Tab-separated table of C-alpha atoms and ligand atoms in Angstrom:
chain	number	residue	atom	x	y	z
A	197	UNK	CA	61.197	-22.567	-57.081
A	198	UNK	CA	58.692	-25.318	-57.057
A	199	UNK	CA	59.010	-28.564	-59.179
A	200	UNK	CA	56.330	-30.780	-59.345
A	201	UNK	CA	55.271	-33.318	-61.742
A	202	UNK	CA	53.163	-36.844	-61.446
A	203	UNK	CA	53.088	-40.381	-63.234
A	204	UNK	CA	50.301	-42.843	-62.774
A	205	UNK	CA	50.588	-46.470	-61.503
A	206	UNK	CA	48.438	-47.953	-64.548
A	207	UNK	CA	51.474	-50.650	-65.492
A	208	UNK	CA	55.084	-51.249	-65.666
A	209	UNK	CA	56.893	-48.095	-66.183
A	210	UNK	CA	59.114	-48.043	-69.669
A	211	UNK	CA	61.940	-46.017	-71.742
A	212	UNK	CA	59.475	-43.580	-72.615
A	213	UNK	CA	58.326	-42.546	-69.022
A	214	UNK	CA	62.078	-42.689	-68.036
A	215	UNK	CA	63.223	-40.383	-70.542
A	216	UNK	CA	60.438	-38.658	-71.144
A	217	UNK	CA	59.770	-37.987	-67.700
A	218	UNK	CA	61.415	-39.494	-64.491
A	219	UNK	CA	65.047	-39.033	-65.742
A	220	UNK	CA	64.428	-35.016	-66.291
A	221	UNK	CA	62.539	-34.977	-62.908
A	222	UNK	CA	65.429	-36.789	-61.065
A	223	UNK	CA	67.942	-34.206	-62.506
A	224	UNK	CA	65.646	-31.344	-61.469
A	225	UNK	CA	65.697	-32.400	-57.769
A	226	UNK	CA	68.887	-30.452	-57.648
A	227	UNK	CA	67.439	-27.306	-58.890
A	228	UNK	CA	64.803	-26.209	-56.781
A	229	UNK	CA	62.413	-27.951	-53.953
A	230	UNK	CA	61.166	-31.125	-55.971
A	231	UNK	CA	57.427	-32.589	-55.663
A	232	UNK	CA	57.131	-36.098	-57.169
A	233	UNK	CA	54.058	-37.915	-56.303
A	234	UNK	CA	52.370	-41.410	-57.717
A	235	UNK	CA	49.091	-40.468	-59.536
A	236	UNK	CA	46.722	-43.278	-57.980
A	237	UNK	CA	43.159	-41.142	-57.972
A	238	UNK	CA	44.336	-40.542	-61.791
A	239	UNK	CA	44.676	-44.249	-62.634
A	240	UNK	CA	41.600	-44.921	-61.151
A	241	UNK	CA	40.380	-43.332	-64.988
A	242	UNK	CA	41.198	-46.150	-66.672
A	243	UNK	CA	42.523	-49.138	-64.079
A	244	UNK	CA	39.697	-50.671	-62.467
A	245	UNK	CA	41.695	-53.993	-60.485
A	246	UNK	CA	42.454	-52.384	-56.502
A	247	UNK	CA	44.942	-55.311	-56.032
A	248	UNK	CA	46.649	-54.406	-59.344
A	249	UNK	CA	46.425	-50.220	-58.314
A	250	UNK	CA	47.883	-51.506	-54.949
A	251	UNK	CA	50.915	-53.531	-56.424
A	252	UNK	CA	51.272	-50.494	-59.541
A	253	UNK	CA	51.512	-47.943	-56.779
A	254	UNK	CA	54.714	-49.892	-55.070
A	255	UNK	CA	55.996	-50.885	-58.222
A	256	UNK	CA	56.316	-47.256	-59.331
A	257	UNK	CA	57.638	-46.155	-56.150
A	258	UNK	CA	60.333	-48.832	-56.548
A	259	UNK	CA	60.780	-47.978	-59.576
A	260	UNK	CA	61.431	-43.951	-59.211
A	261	UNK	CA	63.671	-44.584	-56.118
A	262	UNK	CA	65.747	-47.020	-57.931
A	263	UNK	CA	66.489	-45.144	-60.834
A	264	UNK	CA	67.464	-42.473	-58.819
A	265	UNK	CA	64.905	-40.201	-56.808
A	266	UNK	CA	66.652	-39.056	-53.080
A	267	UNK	CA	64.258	-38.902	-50.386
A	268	UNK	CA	66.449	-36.290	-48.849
A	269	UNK	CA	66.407	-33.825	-51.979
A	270	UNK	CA	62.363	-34.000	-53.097
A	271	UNK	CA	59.508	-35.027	-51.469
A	272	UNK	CA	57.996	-38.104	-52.561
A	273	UNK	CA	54.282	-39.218	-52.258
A	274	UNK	CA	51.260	-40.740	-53.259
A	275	UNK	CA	48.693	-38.663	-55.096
A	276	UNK	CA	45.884	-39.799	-52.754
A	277	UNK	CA	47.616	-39.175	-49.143
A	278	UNK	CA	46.663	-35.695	-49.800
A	279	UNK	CA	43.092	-35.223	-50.055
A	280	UNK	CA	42.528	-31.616	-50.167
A	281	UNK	CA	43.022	-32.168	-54.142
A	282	UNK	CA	40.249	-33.454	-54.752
A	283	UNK	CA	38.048	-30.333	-53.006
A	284	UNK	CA	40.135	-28.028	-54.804
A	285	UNK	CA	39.579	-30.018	-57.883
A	286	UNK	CA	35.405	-29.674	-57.277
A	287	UNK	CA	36.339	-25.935	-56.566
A	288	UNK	CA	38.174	-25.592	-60.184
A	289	UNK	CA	35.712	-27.459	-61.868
A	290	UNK	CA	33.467	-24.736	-61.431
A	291	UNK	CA	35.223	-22.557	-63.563
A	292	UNK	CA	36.974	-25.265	-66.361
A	293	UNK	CA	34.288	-24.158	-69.418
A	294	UNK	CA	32.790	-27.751	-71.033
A	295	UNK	CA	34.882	-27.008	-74.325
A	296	UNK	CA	38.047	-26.722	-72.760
A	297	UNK	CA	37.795	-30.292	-71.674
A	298	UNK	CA	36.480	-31.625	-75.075
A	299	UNK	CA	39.293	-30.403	-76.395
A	300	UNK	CA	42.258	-32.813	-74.096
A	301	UNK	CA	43.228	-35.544	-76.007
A	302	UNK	CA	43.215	-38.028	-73.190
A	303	UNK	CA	39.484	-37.657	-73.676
A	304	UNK	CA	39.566	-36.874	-77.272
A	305	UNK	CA	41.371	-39.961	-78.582
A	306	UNK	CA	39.313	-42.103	-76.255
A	307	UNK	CA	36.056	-40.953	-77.632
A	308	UNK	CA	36.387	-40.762	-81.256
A	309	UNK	CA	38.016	-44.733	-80.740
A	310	UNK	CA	34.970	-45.397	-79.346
A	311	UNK	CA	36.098	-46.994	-76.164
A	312	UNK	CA	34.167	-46.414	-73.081
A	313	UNK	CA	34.496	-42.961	-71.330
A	314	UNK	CA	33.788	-42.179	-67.648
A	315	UNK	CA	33.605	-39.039	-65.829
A	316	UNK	CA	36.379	-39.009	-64.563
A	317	UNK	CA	38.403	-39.599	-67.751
A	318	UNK	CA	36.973	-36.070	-68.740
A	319	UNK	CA	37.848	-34.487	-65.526
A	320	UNK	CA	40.990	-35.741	-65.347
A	321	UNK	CA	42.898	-32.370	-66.435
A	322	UNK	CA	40.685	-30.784	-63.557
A	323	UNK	CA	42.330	-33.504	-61.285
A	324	UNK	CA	45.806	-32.689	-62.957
A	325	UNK	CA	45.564	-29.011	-62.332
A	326	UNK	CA	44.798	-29.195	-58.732
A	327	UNK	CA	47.820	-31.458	-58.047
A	328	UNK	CA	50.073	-28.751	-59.749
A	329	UNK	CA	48.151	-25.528	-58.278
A	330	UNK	CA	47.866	-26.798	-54.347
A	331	UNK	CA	51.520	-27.309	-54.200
A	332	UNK	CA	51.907	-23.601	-55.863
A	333	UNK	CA	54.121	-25.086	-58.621
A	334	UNK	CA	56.279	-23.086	-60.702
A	335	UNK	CA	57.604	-25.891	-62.605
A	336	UNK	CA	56.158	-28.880	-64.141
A	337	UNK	CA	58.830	-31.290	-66.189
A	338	UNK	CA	56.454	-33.966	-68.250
A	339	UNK	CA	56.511	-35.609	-71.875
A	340	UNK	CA	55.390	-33.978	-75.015
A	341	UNK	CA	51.866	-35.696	-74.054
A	342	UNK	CA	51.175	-33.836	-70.912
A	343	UNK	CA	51.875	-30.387	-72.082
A	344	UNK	CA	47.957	-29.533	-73.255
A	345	UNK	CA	47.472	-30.508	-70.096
A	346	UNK	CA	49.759	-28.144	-67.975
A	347	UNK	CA	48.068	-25.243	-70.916
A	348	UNK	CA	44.887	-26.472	-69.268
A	349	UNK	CA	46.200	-25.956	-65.784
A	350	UNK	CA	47.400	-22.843	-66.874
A	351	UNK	CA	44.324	-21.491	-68.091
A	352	UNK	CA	41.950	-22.395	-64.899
A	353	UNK	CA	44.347	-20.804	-62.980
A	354	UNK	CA	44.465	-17.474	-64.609
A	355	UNK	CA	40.775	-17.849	-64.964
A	356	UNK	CA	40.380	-18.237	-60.788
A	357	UNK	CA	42.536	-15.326	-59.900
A	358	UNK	CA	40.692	-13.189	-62.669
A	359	UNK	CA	37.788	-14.386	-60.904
A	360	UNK	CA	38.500	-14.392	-57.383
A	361	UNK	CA	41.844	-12.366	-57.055
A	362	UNK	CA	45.225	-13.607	-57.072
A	363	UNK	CA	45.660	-17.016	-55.280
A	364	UNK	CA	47.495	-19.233	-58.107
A	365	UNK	CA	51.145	-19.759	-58.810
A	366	UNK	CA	50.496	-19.883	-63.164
A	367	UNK	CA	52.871	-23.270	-64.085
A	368	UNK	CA	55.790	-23.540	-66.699
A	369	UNK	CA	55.417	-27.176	-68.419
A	370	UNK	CA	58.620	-28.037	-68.809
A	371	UNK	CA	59.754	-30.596	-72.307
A	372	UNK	CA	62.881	-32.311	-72.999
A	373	UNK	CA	63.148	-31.359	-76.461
A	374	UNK	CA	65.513	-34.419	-77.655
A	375	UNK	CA	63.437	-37.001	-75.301
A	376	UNK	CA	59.866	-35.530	-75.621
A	377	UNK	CA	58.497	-38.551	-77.554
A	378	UNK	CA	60.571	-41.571	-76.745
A	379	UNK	CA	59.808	-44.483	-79.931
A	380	UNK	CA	58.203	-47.495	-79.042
A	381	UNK	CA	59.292	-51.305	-80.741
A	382	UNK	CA	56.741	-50.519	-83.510
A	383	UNK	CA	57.966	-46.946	-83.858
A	384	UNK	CA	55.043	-45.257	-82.667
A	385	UNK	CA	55.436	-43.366	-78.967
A	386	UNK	CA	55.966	-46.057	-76.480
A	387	UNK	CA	53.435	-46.457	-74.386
A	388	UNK	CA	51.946	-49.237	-72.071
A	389	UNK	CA	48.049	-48.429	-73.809
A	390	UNK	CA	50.053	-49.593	-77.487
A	391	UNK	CA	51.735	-52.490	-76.015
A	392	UNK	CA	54.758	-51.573	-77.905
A	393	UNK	CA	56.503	-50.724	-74.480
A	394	UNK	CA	60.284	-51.821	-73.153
A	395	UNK	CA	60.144	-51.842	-69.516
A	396	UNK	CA	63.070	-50.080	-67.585
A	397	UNK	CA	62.517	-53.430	-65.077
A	398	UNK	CA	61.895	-56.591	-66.279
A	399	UNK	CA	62.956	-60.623	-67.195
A	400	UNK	CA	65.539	-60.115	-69.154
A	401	UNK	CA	65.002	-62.894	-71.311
A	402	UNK	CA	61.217	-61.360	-72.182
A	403	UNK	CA	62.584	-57.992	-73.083
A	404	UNK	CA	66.083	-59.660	-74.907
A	405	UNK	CA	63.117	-60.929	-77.035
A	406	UNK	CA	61.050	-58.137	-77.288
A	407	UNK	CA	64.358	-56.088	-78.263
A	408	UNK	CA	65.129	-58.976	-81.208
A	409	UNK	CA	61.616	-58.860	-82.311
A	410	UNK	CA	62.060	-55.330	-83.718
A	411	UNK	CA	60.528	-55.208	-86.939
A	412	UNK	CA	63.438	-53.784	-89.595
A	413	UNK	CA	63.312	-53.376	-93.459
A	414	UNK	CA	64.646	-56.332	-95.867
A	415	UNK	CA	67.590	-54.702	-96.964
A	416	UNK	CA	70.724	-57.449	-96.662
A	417	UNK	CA	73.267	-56.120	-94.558
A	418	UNK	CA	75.711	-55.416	-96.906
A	419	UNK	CA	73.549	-52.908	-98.313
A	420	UNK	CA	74.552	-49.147	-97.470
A	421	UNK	CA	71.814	-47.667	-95.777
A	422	UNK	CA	72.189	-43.495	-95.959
A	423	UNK	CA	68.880	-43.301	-93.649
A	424	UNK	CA	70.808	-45.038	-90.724
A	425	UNK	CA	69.797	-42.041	-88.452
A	426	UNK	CA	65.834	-43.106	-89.032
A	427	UNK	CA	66.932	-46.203	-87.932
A	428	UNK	CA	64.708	-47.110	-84.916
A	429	UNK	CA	67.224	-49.311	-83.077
A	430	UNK	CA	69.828	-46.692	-83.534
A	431	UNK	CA	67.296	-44.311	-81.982
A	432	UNK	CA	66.771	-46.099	-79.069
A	433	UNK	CA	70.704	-47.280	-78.924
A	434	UNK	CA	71.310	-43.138	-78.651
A	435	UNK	CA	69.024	-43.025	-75.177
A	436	UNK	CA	70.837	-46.123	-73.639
A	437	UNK	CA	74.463	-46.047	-75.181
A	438	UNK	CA	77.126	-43.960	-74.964
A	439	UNK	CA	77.780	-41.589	-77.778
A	440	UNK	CA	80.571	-43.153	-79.547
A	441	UNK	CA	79.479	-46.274	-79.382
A	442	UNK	CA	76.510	-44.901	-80.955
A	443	UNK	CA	78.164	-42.876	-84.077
A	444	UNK	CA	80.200	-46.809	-84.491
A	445	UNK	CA	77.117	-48.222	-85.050
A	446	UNK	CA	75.384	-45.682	-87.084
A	447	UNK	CA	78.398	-45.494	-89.135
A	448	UNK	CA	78.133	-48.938	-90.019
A	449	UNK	CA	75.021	-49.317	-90.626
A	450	UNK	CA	74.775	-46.187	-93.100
A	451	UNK	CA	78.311	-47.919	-94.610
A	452	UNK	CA	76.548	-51.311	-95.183
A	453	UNK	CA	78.092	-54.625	-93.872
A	454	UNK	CA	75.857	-54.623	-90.445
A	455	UNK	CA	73.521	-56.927	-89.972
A	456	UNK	CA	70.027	-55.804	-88.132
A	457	UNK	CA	70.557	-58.882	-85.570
A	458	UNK	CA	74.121	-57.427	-84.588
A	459	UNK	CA	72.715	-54.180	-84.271
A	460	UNK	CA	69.766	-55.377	-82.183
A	461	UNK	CA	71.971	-57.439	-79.943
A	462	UNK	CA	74.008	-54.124	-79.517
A	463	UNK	CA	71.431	-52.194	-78.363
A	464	UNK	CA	69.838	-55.043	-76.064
A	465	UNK	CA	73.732	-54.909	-74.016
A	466	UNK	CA	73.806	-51.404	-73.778
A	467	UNK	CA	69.528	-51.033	-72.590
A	468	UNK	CA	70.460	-54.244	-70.016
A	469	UNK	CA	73.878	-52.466	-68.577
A	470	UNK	CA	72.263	-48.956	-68.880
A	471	UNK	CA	69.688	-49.877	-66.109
A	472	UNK	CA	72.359	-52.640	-64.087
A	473	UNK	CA	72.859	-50.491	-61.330
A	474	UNK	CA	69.676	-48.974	-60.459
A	475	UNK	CA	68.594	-53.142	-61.210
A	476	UNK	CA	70.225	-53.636	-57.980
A	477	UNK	CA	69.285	-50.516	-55.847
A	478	UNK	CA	65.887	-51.643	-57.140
A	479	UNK	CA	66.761	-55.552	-55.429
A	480	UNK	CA	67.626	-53.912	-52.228
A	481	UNK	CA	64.786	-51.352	-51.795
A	482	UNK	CA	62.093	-54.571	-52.861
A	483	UNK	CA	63.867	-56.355	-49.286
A	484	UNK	CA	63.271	-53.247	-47.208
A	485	UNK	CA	59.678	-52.375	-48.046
A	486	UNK	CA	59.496	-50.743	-44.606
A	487	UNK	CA	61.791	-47.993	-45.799
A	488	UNK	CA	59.707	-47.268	-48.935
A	489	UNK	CA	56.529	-46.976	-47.118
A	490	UNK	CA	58.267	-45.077	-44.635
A	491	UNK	CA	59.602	-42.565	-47.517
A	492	UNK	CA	55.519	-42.143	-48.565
A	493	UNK	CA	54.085	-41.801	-46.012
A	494	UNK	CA	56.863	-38.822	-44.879
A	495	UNK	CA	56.206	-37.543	-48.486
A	496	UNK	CA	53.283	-37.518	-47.591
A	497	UNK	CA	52.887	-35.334	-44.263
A	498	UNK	CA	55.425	-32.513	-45.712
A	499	UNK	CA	53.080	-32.640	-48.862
A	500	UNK	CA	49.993	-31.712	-47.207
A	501	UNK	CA	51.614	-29.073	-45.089
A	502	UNK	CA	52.155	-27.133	-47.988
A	503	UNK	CA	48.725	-28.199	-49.596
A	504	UNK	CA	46.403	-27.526	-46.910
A	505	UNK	CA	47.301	-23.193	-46.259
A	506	UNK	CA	47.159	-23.326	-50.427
A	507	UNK	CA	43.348	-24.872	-50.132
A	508	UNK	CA	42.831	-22.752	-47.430
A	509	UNK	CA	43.300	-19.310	-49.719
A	510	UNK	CA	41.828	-20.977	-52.736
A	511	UNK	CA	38.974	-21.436	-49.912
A	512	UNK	CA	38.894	-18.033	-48.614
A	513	UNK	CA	39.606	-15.946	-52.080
A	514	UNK	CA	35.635	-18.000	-53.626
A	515	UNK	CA	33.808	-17.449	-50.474
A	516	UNK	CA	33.988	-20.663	-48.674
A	517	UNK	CA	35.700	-19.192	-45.836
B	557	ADP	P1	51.759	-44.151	-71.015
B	557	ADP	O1	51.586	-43.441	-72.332
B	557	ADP	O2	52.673	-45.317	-71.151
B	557	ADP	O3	50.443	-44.514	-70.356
B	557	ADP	P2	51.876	-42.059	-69.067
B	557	ADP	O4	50.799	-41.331	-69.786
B	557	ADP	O5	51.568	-42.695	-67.745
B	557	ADP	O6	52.503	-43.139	-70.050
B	557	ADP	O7	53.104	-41.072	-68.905
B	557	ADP	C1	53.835	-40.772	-67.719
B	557	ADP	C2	54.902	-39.748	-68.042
B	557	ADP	O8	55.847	-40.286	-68.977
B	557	ADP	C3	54.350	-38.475	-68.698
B	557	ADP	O9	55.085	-37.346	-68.254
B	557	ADP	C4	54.572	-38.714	-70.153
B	557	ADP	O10	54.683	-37.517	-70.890
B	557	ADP	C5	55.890	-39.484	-70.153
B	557	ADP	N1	55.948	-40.378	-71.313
B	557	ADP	C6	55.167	-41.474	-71.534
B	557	ADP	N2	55.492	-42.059	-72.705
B	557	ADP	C7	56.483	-41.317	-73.252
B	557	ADP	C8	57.243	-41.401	-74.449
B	557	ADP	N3	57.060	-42.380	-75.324
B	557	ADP	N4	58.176	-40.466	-74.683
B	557	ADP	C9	58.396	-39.463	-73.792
B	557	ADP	N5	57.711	-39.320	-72.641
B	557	ADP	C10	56.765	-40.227	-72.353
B	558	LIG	N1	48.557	-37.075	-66.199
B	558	LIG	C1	49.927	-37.451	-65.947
B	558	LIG	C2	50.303	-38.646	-66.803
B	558	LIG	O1	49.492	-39.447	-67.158
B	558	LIG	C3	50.159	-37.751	-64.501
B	558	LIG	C4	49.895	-36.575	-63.652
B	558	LIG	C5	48.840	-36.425	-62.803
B	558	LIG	C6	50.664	-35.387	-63.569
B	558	LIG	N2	48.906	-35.232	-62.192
B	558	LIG	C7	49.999	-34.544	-62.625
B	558	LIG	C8	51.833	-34.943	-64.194
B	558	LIG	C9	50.494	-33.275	-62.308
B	558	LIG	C10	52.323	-33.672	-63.876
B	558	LIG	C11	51.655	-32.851	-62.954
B	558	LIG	O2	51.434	-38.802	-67.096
């Protein structure tokens, strides 16, 4: 069984992408052969700085080795190392109808905002569902987000073997049901385009501050609050804490006689000492940037073997061969 999923290097990666995505990837590379790669030609969609796409793309591979991705158990690489995507995107293009792209949000949401949309911001599911089909994926763990996307996928490649004969693995999106939509400090999703992000790496005095800055109700804290569970520091507090220290809280809360700053403070220790270990794996990697290329760039080479003989059929089955 084939795992495979993708995150982009547009920014610092946060709760959201860790729970939402990396932390169910990391415990899938037990459970099958694992394909993780750094989404670079994706970014390219909306990041438009190379020395910033450069820096992103380290940063995230940093990033997924220190919180816990093993070289030895999944393969590890960078989106653009294997080239044959993009001709087997061109190839699925052909057959993606117009409507079925009008309908992604990525493009969608853009749009009707009005912000400026480029080509490749409406191709980008095409992009997407070559990464997933060239590695003949049978599994695909993402965030709530992604999953119209992976129905995209799904749909081109049913649409290709109906077309051509059968050459596609069809994908399984896979969606942590109590992590698919991590909060963000404003209580929307978290995510870097809303600014409302907390980074799993970062100054800890910035994101002690961000954490304190968390907007709460003016209820005085002897107040009983019965809607403790709505709470949106308790929320977060349930990713990052254990779970009685988490029913303490929420019992005191809903009680009355907690303050929001105690609670806040709480959560801040338990998000800090959550991520201390993987802080330092992260130190020691960031001194042996040899080792982290090295881990690419192998990622890389056992990621194309399997992607070329895919292209190759995809090739063969629509006549290019
Ligand atoms: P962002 O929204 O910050 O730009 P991405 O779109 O790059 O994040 O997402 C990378 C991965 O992390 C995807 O699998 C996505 O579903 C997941 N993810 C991002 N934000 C969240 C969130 N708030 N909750 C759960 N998963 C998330
Ligand atoms: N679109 C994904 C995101 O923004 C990243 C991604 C690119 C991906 N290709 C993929 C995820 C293939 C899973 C499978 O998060």
């Amino acid at each position: 069984m084939r795992i495979l999923s993708g995150i982009q290097p547009s920014g610092a990666l946060h709760l959201g992408n860790y729970f939402g995505m990396m932390r169910p990837a990391i415990e899938l590379q037990a459970r099958g052969e694992a394909f993780y790669f750094i989404a670079d030609y994706h970014s390219m969609t909306s990041l438009f700085d190379a020395d910033a796409r450069r820096r992103n793309t380290l940063d995230v591979a940093l990033d997924f080795l220190a919180c816990g991705l093993d070289p030895q158990k999944s393969v590890f690489f960078r989106q653009s190392d294997v080239p044959e995507v993009t001709e087997l995107a061109w190839i699925l293009s052909t057959l993606t109808p117009m409507s079925l792209l009008e309908k992604c949000h990525s493009f969608k949401d853009k749009s009707a905002k009005g912000l400026p949309v480029n080509h490749g911001l409406f191709a980008y599911p095409v992009l997407m569902a070559a990464d997933i089909l060239i590695y003949d994926s049978h599994i695909v763990p993402v965030g709530q987000d992604q999953k119209q996307h992976v129905e995209v996928t799904r749909d081109i490649a049913i649409k290709f073997n109906e077309q051509y004969g059968p050459t596609f693995v069809i994908p399984e999106p896979q969606i942590r049901g109590e992590t698919a939509k991590v909060p963000g400090l404003d209580g929307e999703k978290m995510s870097k385009s809303y600014g409302n992000t907390l980074e799993i790496f970062g100054e800890e005095k910035l994101l002690r501050k961000k954490v304190m800055g968390i907007r709460m109700d003016s209820r005085t804290p002897e107040e009983p609050k019965p809607d403790a569970d709505q709470n949106l520091a308790i929320q977060l507090l349930k990713l990052v804490a254990p779970a009685d220290v988490c029913l303490d809280f929420e019992t005191r809360l809903r009680a009355g006689g907690l303050g929001y700053g105690d609670l806040k403070k709480g959560l801040f220790e338990h998000y800090w000492e959550h991520f201390s270990d993987a802080r330092k794996k992260r130190a020691e990697l960031a001194g042996n940037l040899d080792y982290v290329h090295g881990v690419l760039a192998a990622g890389a080479a056992k990621a194309r073997a399997v992607a070329q003989p895919v292209l190759k059929r995809a090739r063969k089955n629509c006549g290019l061969e």
